[in-house]
Coordinates of C-alpha atoms and ligand atoms in Angstrom, one line a residue:
X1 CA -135.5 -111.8 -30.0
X2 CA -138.6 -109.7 -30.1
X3 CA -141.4 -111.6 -28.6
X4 CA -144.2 -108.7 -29.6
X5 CA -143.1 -109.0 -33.9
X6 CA -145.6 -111.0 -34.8
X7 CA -149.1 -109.3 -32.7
X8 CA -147.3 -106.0 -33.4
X9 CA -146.3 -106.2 -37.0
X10 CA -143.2 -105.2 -36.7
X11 CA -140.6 -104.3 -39.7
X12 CA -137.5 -103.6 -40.4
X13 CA -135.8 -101.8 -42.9
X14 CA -132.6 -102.7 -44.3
X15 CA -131.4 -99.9 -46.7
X16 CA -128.1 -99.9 -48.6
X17 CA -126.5 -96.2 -48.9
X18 CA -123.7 -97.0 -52.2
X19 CA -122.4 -93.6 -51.6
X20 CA -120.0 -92.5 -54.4
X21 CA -119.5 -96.1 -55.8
X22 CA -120.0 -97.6 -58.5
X23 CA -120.1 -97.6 -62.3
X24 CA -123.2 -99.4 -64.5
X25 CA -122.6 -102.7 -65.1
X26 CA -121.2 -103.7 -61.5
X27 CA -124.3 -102.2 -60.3
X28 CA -127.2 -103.3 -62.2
X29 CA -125.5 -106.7 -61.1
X30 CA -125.5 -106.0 -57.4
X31 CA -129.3 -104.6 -58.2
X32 CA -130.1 -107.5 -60.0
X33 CA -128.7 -109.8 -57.2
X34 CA -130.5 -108.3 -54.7
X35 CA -133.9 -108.3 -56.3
X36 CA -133.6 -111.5 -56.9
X37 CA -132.5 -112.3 -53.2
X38 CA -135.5 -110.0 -51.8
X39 CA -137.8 -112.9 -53.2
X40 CA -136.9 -115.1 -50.8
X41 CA -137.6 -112.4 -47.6
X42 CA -140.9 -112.0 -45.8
X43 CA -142.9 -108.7 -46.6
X44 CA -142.4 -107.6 -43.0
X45 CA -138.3 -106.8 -44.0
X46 CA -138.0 -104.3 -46.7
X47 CA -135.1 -103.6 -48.7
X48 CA -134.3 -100.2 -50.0
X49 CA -130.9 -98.9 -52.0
X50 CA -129.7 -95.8 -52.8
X51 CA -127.5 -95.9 -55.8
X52 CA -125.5 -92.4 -56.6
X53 CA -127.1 -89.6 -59.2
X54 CA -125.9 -91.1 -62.2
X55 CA -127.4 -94.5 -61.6
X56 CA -130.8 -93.8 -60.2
X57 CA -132.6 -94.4 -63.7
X58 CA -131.4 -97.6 -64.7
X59 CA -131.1 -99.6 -61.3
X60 CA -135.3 -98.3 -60.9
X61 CA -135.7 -99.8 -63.5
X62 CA -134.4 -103.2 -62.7
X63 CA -136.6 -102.9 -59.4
X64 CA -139.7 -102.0 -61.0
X65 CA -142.0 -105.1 -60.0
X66 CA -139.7 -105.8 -56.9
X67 CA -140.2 -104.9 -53.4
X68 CA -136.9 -103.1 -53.3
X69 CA -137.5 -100.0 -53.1
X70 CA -135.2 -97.1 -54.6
X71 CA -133.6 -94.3 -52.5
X72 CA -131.1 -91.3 -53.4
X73 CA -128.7 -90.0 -51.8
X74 CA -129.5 -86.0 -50.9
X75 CA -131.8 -83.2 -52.5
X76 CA -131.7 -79.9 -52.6
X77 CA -134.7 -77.9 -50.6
X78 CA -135.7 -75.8 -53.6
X79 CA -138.2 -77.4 -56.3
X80 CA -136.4 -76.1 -59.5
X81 CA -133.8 -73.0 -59.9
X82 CA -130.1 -71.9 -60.9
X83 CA -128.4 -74.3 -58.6
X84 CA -126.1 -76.2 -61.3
X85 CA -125.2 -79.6 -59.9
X86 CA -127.8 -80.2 -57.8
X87 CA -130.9 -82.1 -57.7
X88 CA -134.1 -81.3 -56.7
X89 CA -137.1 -83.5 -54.8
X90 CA -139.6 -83.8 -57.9
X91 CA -136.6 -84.4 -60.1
X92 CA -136.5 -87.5 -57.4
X93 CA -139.8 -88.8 -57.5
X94 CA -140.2 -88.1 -61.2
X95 CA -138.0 -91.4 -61.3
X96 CA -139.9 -93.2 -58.8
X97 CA -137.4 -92.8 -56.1
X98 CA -139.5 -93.2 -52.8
X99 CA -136.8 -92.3 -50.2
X100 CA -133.6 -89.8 -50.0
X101 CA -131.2 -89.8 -47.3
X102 CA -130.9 -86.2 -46.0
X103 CA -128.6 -84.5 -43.3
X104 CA -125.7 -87.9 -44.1
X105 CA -122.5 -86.9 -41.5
X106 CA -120.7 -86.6 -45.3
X107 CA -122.9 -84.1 -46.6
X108 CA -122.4 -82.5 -43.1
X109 CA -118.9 -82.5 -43.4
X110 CA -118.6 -82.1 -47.2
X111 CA -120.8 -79.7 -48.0
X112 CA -121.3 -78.1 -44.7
X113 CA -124.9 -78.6 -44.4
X114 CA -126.6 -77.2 -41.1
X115 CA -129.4 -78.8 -39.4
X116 CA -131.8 -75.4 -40.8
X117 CA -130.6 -77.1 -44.0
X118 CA -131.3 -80.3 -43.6
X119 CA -134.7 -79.3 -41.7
X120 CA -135.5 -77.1 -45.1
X121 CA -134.9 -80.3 -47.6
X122 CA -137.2 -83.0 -45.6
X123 CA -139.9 -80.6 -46.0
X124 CA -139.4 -80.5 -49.8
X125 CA -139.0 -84.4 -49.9
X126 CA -142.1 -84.9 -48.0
X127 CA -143.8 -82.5 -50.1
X128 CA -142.7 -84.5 -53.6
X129 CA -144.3 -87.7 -51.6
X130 CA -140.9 -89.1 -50.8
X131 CA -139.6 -90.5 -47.4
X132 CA -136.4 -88.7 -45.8
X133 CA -134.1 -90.7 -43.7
X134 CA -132.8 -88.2 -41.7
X135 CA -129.5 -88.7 -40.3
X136 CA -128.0 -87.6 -37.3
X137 CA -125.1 -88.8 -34.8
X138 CA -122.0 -87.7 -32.5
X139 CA -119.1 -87.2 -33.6
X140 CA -116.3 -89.3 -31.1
X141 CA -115.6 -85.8 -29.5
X142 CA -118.6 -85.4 -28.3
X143 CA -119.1 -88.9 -27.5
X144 CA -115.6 -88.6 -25.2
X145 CA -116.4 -85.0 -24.0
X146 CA -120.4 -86.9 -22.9
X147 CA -122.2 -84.2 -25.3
X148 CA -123.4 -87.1 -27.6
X149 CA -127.4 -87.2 -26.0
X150 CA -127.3 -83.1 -26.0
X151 CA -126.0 -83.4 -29.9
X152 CA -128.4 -85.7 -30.9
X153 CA -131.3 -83.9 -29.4
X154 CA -130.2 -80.6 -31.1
X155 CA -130.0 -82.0 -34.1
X156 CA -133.6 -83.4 -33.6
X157 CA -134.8 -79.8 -32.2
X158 CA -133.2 -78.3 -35.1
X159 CA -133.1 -80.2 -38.0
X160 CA -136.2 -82.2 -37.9
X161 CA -139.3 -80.4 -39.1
X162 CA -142.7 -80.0 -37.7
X163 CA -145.0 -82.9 -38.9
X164 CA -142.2 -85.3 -40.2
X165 CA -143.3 -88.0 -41.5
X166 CA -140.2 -90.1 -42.8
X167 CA -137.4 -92.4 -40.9
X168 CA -134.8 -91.2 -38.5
X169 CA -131.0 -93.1 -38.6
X170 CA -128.7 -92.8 -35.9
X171 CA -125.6 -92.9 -37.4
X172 CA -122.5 -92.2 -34.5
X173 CA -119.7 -91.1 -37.2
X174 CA -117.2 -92.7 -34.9
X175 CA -118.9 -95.5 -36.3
X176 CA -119.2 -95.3 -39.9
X177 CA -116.5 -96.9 -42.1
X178 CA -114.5 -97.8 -39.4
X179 CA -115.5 -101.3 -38.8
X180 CA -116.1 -100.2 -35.0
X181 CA -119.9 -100.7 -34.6
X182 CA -121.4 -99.7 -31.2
X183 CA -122.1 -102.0 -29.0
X184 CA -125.8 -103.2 -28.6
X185 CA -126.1 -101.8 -25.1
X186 CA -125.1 -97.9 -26.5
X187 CA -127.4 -98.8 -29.4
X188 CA -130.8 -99.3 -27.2
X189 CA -129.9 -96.8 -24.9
X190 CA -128.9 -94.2 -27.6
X191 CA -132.0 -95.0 -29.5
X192 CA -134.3 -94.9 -26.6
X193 CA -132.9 -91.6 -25.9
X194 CA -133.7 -90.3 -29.8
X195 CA -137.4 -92.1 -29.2
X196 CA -137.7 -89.7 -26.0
X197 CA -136.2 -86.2 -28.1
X198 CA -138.5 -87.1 -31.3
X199 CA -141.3 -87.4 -28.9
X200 CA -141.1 -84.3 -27.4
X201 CA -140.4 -82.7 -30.3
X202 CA -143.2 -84.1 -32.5
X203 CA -146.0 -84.3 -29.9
X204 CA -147.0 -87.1 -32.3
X205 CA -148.1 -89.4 -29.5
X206 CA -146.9 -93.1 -29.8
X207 CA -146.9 -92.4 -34.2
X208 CA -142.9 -91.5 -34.0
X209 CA -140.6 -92.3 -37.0
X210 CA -138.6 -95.9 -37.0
X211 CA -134.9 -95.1 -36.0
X212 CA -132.7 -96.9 -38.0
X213 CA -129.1 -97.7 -36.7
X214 CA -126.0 -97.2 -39.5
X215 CA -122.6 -97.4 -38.4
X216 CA -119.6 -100.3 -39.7
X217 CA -123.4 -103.0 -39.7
X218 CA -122.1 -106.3 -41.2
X219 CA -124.0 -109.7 -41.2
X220 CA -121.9 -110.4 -37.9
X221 CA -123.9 -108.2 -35.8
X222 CA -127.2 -107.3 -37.8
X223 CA -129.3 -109.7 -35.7
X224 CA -128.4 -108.3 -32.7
X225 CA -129.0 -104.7 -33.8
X226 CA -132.0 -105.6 -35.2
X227 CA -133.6 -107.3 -32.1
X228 CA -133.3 -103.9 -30.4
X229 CA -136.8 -103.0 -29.8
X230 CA -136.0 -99.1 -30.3
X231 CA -134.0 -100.2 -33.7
X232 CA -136.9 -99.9 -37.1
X233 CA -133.7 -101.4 -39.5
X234 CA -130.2 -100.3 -40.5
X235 CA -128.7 -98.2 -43.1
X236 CA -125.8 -100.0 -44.5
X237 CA -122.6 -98.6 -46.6
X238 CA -119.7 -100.7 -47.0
X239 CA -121.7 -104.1 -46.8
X240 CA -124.3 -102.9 -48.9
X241 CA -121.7 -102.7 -51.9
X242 CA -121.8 -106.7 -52.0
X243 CA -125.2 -108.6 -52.7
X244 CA -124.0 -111.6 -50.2
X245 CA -122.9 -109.1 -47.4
X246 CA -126.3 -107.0 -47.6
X247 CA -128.7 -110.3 -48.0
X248 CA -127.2 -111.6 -45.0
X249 CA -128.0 -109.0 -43.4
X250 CA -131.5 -109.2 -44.6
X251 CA -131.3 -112.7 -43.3
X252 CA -130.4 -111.0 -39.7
X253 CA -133.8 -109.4 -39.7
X254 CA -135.5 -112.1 -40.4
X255 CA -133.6 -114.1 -36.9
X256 CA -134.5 -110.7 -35.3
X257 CA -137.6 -111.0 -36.0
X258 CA -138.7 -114.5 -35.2
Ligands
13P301 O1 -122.7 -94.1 -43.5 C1 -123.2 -95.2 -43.5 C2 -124.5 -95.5 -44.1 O2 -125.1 -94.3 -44.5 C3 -122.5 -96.4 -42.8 O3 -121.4 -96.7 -43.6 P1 -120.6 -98.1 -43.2 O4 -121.6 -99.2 -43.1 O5 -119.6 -98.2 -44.4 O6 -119.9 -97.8 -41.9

């Protein structure tokens, strides 16, 4: 329960990260289905998804005239250039994408991207007018070895330009796709801690970026997440690949919000 959502005008973001799934008739029916869900929610929860590459046309253009907003998945830093395969953030909001995930613990992992990288592409999505949702997170090492607050706040010191403007998610990899979702407690303390480091980072004053939590989020615990004061919405995979799964947990931020 948040007692302050009303005076405050508080939101909450529920944004669905498809990663490297699906093909174009499943998904213009999941985009269709949630469009059609999203008229039911109040304008203070906001639904976002971020369909891979290859759909990003066609399922903005199913949302155009909905509040759903469309996101991608990653961009490269540079505006145009000999960089076959990759994408670039005009090339972005040239299809009305408003928001790209950047820094993911995949693209980490997968493509080896370094926080100086990841610092480098929010500056070029803020600069083609889109909002990066910056991801950063422990891995279960560094959680066990207690290095998780230092990680975070490197990744913060590092990776997170002057000036942002744009949405933080904690995402613990321990926790994504594993179905083992941290527990409400770590997720206020956690994201308390990342208020504190983006704080003194920013020297922004109370104007910080929402933090949103992603990590194995089902309907089952959404409303509890979402009451977290710290917690600005959630960045869903698995559950967001199901209209159902990812309205209910639209439906959770509605409960955390009342
Ligand atoms: O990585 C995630 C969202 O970006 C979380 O994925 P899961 O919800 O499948 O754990």
């Amino acid at each position: 329960m948040n007692a302050h959502s009303s005076e405050t005008g508080r939101r909450l973001l529920i944004a669905g990260n498809w990663k490297m799934n699906g093909l174009r008739a499943s998904s213009q029916a999941l985009a269709r289905a949630i469009v059609e869900g999203a008229k039911a929610l109040p304008a203070s929860v906001e639904l976002a998804v971020f369909p891979p590459f290859t759909l990003t046309a066609e399922i903005g253009a199913l949302l155009t005239d909905s509040p759903v907003r469309l996101g991608a998945q990653d961009c490269r830093s540079e505006k145009s250039g000999a960089f076959t395969g990759d994408i670039a953030a005009p090339m972005l909001a040239d299809l009305g994408v408003t928001h790209v995930i950047l820094g993911h613990s995949e693209r980490r992992r997968y493509h080896d991207e370094t926080d100086q990288i990841i610092s480098a592409k929010a500056e070029a999505a803020l600069e083609a007018g889109l909002v990066p949702v910056l991801c950063i997170g422990e891995t279960a090492e560094e959680r066990d070895s207690g290095r998780a607050y230092e990680t975070l706040s490197n990744q913060i010191a590092r990776g997170v330009p002057a000036g942002f403007r744009g949405v933080i998610a904690y995402e613990p990899v321990w926790a994504i796709g594993t179905g083992r979702t941290a527990s409400s407690d770590d997720i206020a303390q956690t994201t308390a801690h990342i208020r504190d480091s983006l704080a003194a980072h920013l020297q922004t004053g109370d104007n910080l970026p929402p933090i949103l939590y992603g990590g194995s989020v089902t309907a089952r615990d959404a409303a509890s997440i979402l009451a977290i004061e710290t917690v600005g919405g959630v960045l869903v995979g698995g559950a967001s690949l199901k209209a159902d799964s990812f309205l209910a947990i639209a439906q959770g931020a509605v409960e955390a919000l009342s």
